[in-house]
Short mmCIF file of C-alpha atoms and ligand atoms in Angstrom, two decimals:
data_model
loop_
_atom_site.label_atom_id
_atom_site.label_comp_id
_atom_site.label_asym_id
_atom_site.label_seq_id
_atom_site.Cartn_x
_atom_site.Cartn_y
_atom_site.Cartn_z
CA MET A 1 -26.92 -0.67 80.09
CA THR A 2 -29.24 1.59 77.92
CA ASN A 3 -32.66 0.91 76.94
CA GLU A 4 -31.49 0.67 73.40
CA LEU A 5 -28.91 -1.86 73.82
CA LYS A 6 -31.67 -4.17 75.69
CA ALA A 7 -34.16 -3.79 72.90
CA VAL A 8 -33.48 -7.32 71.70
CA PRO A 9 -31.92 -9.89 73.49
CA ARG A 10 -28.87 -11.27 71.78
CA HIS A 11 -28.92 -14.65 73.25
CA VAL A 12 -32.04 -16.37 74.27
CA ALA A 13 -32.29 -19.47 75.93
CA ILE A 14 -35.39 -21.91 76.65
CA VAL A 15 -36.20 -24.98 78.38
CA MET A 16 -39.25 -26.47 76.54
CA ASP A 17 -41.11 -27.87 79.32
CA GLY A 18 -44.45 -29.32 79.17
CA ASN A 19 -44.66 -31.45 76.25
CA GLY A 20 -45.81 -34.66 78.28
CA ARG A 21 -48.72 -32.56 80.05
CA TRP A 22 -49.81 -31.32 76.84
CA ALA A 23 -50.02 -35.09 75.58
CA LYS A 24 -51.48 -36.05 78.78
CA LYS A 25 -54.34 -33.41 78.77
CA ARG A 26 -55.23 -34.52 75.03
CA PHE A 27 -55.02 -38.46 76.22
CA LEU A 28 -52.17 -38.73 73.88
CA PRO A 29 -49.10 -40.41 74.89
CA ARG A 30 -45.78 -38.29 75.57
CA PHE A 31 -44.19 -38.82 72.45
CA PHE A 32 -46.99 -36.96 70.73
CA GLY A 33 -46.31 -33.87 73.03
CA HIS A 34 -42.64 -34.09 72.08
CA LYS A 35 -43.57 -34.28 68.27
CA ALA A 36 -45.46 -31.22 68.80
CA GLY A 37 -42.59 -29.46 70.38
CA VAL A 38 -39.93 -30.12 67.35
CA ASP A 39 -42.63 -27.95 65.36
CA VAL A 40 -42.95 -25.15 67.74
CA LEU A 41 -39.40 -25.05 68.09
CA VAL A 42 -38.95 -24.56 64.06
CA LYS A 43 -41.52 -21.53 64.63
CA VAL A 44 -39.74 -20.34 67.39
CA VAL A 45 -36.56 -20.30 65.46
CA GLN A 46 -38.35 -18.35 62.84
CA ALA A 47 -39.76 -15.74 65.19
CA CYS A 48 -36.17 -15.09 66.60
CA ILE A 49 -34.73 -14.41 63.16
CA ASP A 50 -37.59 -11.74 62.54
CA ARG A 51 -36.78 -10.47 66.09
CA ASN A 52 -32.75 -10.12 65.36
CA ILE A 53 -31.85 -12.50 68.01
CA GLU A 54 -28.47 -13.73 67.02
CA HIS A 55 -28.59 -17.11 69.43
CA LEU A 56 -31.06 -19.24 70.35
CA THR A 57 -30.11 -22.34 73.13
CA VAL A 58 -32.97 -24.91 73.39
CA PHE A 59 -32.67 -27.87 76.00
CA ALA A 60 -33.46 -30.86 73.75
CA PHE A 61 -32.75 -33.53 76.23
CA SER A 62 -30.62 -33.42 79.61
CA SER A 63 -27.70 -35.60 81.22
CA GLU A 64 -30.85 -36.86 83.61
CA ASN A 65 -33.48 -37.36 80.49
CA TRP A 66 -32.07 -41.23 80.51
CA LYS A 67 -33.56 -41.69 83.80
CA ARG A 68 -37.10 -41.88 81.49
CA PRO A 69 -38.77 -45.07 80.33
CA SER A 70 -36.45 -46.61 77.70
CA ASP A 71 -39.91 -46.16 75.19
CA GLU A 72 -39.80 -41.98 75.91
CA VAL A 73 -35.71 -42.30 75.14
CA SER A 74 -35.79 -44.09 72.40
CA GLY A 75 -39.21 -41.85 71.04
CA LEU A 76 -37.08 -38.68 71.64
CA MET A 77 -33.93 -40.09 69.93
CA GLY A 78 -36.27 -40.95 66.72
CA LEU A 79 -37.88 -37.93 66.84
CA VAL A 80 -34.53 -35.79 66.64
CA LEU A 81 -33.10 -38.07 63.89
CA ALA A 82 -36.53 -37.33 61.88
CA ALA A 83 -36.51 -33.51 62.53
CA VAL A 84 -32.89 -33.76 61.50
CA SER A 85 -33.83 -35.21 57.79
CA ARG A 86 -37.33 -33.47 57.72
CA TYR A 87 -36.08 -30.02 58.71
CA LEU A 88 -32.15 -29.38 58.10
CA ALA A 89 -32.77 -28.10 54.23
CA ARG A 90 -35.43 -25.44 55.58
CA MET A 91 -32.98 -24.56 58.64
CA GLY A 92 -30.39 -24.05 55.76
CA SER A 93 -32.75 -21.41 53.83
CA MET A 94 -33.79 -19.80 56.82
CA GLY A 95 -29.97 -18.89 57.45
CA VAL A 96 -29.61 -21.10 60.60
CA ARG A 97 -26.20 -22.37 62.04
CA ILE A 98 -26.91 -25.34 63.73
CA ARG A 99 -24.60 -26.34 66.68
CA ILE A 100 -24.72 -29.43 69.04
CA VAL A 101 -23.57 -29.18 72.80
CA GLY A 102 -23.63 -31.80 75.11
CA ASP A 103 -21.76 -35.27 75.63
CA ARG A 104 -21.74 -37.27 71.87
CA GLU A 105 -20.02 -40.40 73.80
CA ALA A 106 -23.44 -41.56 74.83
CA VAL A 107 -25.69 -41.24 71.73
CA SER A 108 -26.03 -43.71 68.56
CA ALA A 109 -23.41 -43.29 65.89
CA LYS A 110 -26.37 -42.88 63.66
CA LEU A 111 -27.56 -39.59 65.66
CA ARG A 112 -23.79 -38.51 65.89
CA ASN A 113 -23.51 -38.49 62.20
CA ALA A 114 -26.89 -36.80 61.62
CA TRP A 115 -25.41 -34.13 64.27
CA ASN A 116 -22.16 -34.11 62.57
CA GLU A 117 -23.86 -33.53 59.47
CA ALA A 118 -26.44 -30.95 60.55
CA GLU A 119 -23.43 -28.95 61.52
CA SER A 120 -21.24 -29.16 58.50
CA ALA A 121 -24.37 -28.37 56.22
CA THR A 122 -25.12 -25.03 58.19
CA CYS A 123 -21.67 -23.99 59.64
CA HIS A 124 -21.40 -20.91 57.13
CA ASN A 125 -25.16 -19.57 58.00
CA THR A 126 -24.97 -16.48 59.81
CA LYS A 127 -28.85 -15.31 60.60
CA LEU A 128 -29.19 -17.43 63.73
CA THR A 129 -27.21 -20.01 65.65
CA LEU A 130 -29.29 -22.54 67.07
CA SER A 131 -27.33 -24.49 69.54
CA VAL A 132 -29.33 -27.78 70.75
CA ALA A 133 -28.42 -28.96 74.04
CA PHE A 134 -28.44 -32.72 74.17
CA ASN A 135 -27.18 -35.36 76.16
CA TYR A 136 -25.92 -31.99 78.31
CA GLY A 137 -25.74 -31.11 81.93
CA GLY A 138 -24.22 -27.52 83.09
CA ARG A 139 -22.25 -29.51 85.69
CA TRP A 140 -20.77 -31.61 82.96
CA ASP A 141 -19.75 -28.75 80.84
CA ILE A 142 -17.89 -27.02 83.67
CA VAL A 143 -16.00 -30.58 84.50
CA GLN A 144 -15.08 -31.13 80.87
CA ALA A 145 -14.02 -28.01 80.53
CA CYS A 146 -11.76 -28.05 83.53
CA LYS A 147 -10.60 -31.60 81.90
CA ALA A 148 -9.75 -29.97 78.56
CA ALA A 149 -7.97 -26.87 80.30
CA MET A 150 -5.84 -29.12 82.24
CA LEU A 151 -5.26 -31.53 79.31
CA ALA A 152 -4.49 -28.02 77.36
CA GLY A 153 -1.71 -27.42 80.14
CA VAL A 154 -2.98 -24.23 81.77
CA PRO A 155 -1.05 -23.67 84.79
CA PRO A 156 -3.38 -23.11 88.01
CA ASP A 157 -2.38 -19.92 88.72
CA GLN A 158 -3.34 -19.16 85.04
CA LEU A 159 -6.73 -20.61 85.08
CA THR A 160 -9.03 -17.34 85.18
CA GLU A 161 -12.87 -17.74 84.58
CA ALA A 162 -12.02 -16.06 81.10
CA LYS A 163 -9.78 -18.74 80.38
CA LEU A 164 -12.09 -21.40 81.82
CA SER A 165 -14.84 -19.54 79.52
CA GLU A 166 -12.81 -20.60 76.53
CA PHE A 167 -12.94 -24.17 77.14
CA MET A 168 -16.84 -24.13 77.90
CA ALA A 169 -18.82 -26.12 75.11
CA MET A 170 -20.91 -22.68 74.21
CA SER A 171 -17.34 -20.73 73.89
CA TYR A 172 -18.98 -19.41 70.28
CA ALA A 173 -21.62 -17.77 72.22
CA PRO A 174 -22.15 -14.99 74.47
CA ASP A 175 -24.02 -15.79 77.78
CA PRO A 176 -27.41 -15.54 77.49
CA ASP A 177 -29.47 -12.53 78.17
CA LEU A 178 -32.61 -14.17 78.50
CA PHE A 179 -33.70 -17.76 80.17
CA ILE A 180 -36.95 -18.76 79.03
CA ARG A 181 -38.54 -21.88 80.86
CA THR A 182 -41.85 -23.00 80.07
CA GLY A 183 -44.32 -25.55 81.71
CA GLY A 184 -44.81 -23.50 84.97
CA GLU A 185 -41.45 -25.56 87.02
CA VAL A 186 -39.25 -22.40 88.60
CA ARG A 187 -35.89 -24.37 88.53
CA ILE A 188 -32.77 -24.28 86.10
CA SER A 189 -32.57 -28.24 85.77
CA ASN A 190 -28.60 -28.06 85.22
CA PHE A 191 -28.89 -25.90 82.09
CA MET A 192 -25.89 -23.71 81.33
CA LEU A 193 -24.98 -23.13 85.04
CA TRP A 194 -21.78 -21.36 84.25
CA GLN A 195 -23.53 -19.03 81.66
CA VAL A 196 -26.56 -17.47 83.44
CA ALA A 197 -24.90 -15.75 85.92
CA TYR A 198 -26.26 -12.46 85.02
CA THR A 199 -29.25 -13.62 82.59
CA GLU A 200 -32.45 -12.75 83.12
CA PHE A 201 -35.11 -15.27 83.81
CA VAL A 202 -38.96 -15.25 82.68
CA PHE A 203 -40.75 -18.52 84.01
CA SER A 204 -44.06 -19.31 81.83
CA ASP A 205 -47.08 -21.37 82.89
CA CYS A 206 -47.54 -21.80 78.99
CA LEU A 207 -46.96 -25.40 78.10
CA TRP A 208 -44.13 -26.05 75.00
CA PRO A 209 -46.24 -27.10 72.57
CA GLU A 210 -48.65 -24.06 73.02
CA PHE A 211 -45.91 -21.27 73.07
CA GLY A 212 -45.48 -18.88 70.35
CA GLU A 213 -44.61 -15.28 69.18
CA ALA A 214 -47.12 -13.63 71.92
CA GLN A 215 -45.33 -15.86 74.57
CA LEU A 216 -41.82 -14.95 73.12
CA ASP A 217 -42.60 -11.36 72.40
CA ALA A 218 -43.95 -10.83 76.55
CA ALA A 219 -40.87 -12.73 77.65
CA ILE A 220 -38.53 -10.18 75.69
CA GLN A 221 -40.86 -7.43 77.09
CA ALA A 222 -40.18 -8.59 80.57
CA TYR A 223 -36.46 -8.94 79.76
CA ARG A 224 -36.51 -5.02 78.24
CA ASP A 225 -38.60 -4.27 81.69
CA ARG A 226 -35.77 -5.26 83.67
CA ASP A 227 -32.64 -3.13 85.50
CA ARG A 228 -29.57 -5.47 84.62
CA ARG A 229 -26.93 -4.14 86.69
CA PHE A 230 -24.34 -7.19 86.46
CA GLY A 231 -23.77 -6.63 90.10
CA GLY A 232 -22.79 -2.90 90.19
CA VAL A 233 -24.94 -0.21 91.23
CA LYS A 234 -27.04 2.15 88.90
CA ALA A 235 -25.35 5.29 87.86
CA ALA A 236 -26.19 8.04 89.94
CA PRO A 237 -27.89 11.32 88.09
CA ALA A 238 -25.15 13.94 87.70
CA VAL A 239 -24.98 16.47 90.17
CA VAL A 240 -24.84 19.81 88.52
CA ALA A 241 -22.58 22.52 90.75
CA ALA A 242 -24.59 25.64 91.82
C1 FPP B 301 -39.46 -31.68 78.65
O1 FPP B 301 -40.92 -31.84 78.56
C2 FPP B 301 -39.12 -31.84 77.15
C3 FPP B 301 -38.10 -32.78 76.75
C4 FPP B 301 -37.15 -33.34 77.92
C5 FPP B 301 -37.72 -32.80 75.22
C6 FPP B 301 -37.84 -31.77 74.44
C7 FPP B 301 -37.42 -31.90 73.11
C8 FPP B 301 -38.04 -31.70 71.91
C9 FPP B 301 -39.14 -30.67 71.86
C10 FPP B 301 -37.78 -32.04 70.66
C11 FPP B 301 -36.15 -31.24 70.35
C12 FPP B 301 -36.13 -31.94 69.11
C13 FPP B 301 -34.90 -31.02 68.24
C14 FPP B 301 -34.50 -31.51 67.02
C15 FPP B 301 -34.29 -30.02 68.92
P1 FPP B 301 -41.43 -33.20 79.63
O2 FPP B 301 -41.43 -34.22 78.99
O3 FPP B 301 -40.50 -32.79 80.93
O4 FPP B 301 -42.80 -32.44 79.48
P2 FPP B 301 -43.39 -32.58 81.22
O5 FPP B 301 -42.97 -31.92 82.25
O6 FPP B 301 -45.00 -32.06 80.72
O7 FPP B 301 -43.55 -33.77 81.59
#
């Protein structure tokens, strides 16, 4: 891939980790870290638009986050509901299309309705697609795609990687080029397992509420410096006959 093609990742995926520790450092309840995290997300969406990034996918609530204390879970649900009503119009005027990925069955009808409203109000926007992974897990996605393919009657001998991709929750987006995880942990935590096969990873010690344009640009620069071969080899220099 040429440097020109690599200049801007088309799709950036982010695990926004470190909200709890950010709040703890300030002797605040964890909820305040998540609240600060929402405001940072809005700024990062704008920064991605400014850099011509087409897709931003963020991990807002994993299938495993239900294990957290019930007050934190309900706090996060309330925060997301409040964020939809506070930021939906702004996202619309920024040209953002919102998509929600994840199992919607377990969330409240109120939150489901808010998601539906956010998706339908922004469905014609084209500047950037913000996919919010909520009650999402990479393994859940693979299983739901297999079930959907079976229900659609795809015969086993026609179930190729490309065919299964059509049933994945994010079939509308290219695979992420760049995966960023803040908060110092070096793991995927069940995020987009199928889609990150050839994604470039950047792990940052920065806590999510402290993330900004400088950290985004550093991650993009690290991505540009990588040699993406997608399992192939670097093209050999042309041999000139004597
Ligand atoms: C991880 O930090 C963060 C989360 C589990 C939640 C992230 C959610 C948001 C920023 C809100 C998103 C809202 C919308 C509207 C998309 P942590 O709690 O695991 O932090 P820690 O590792 O320091 O404890």
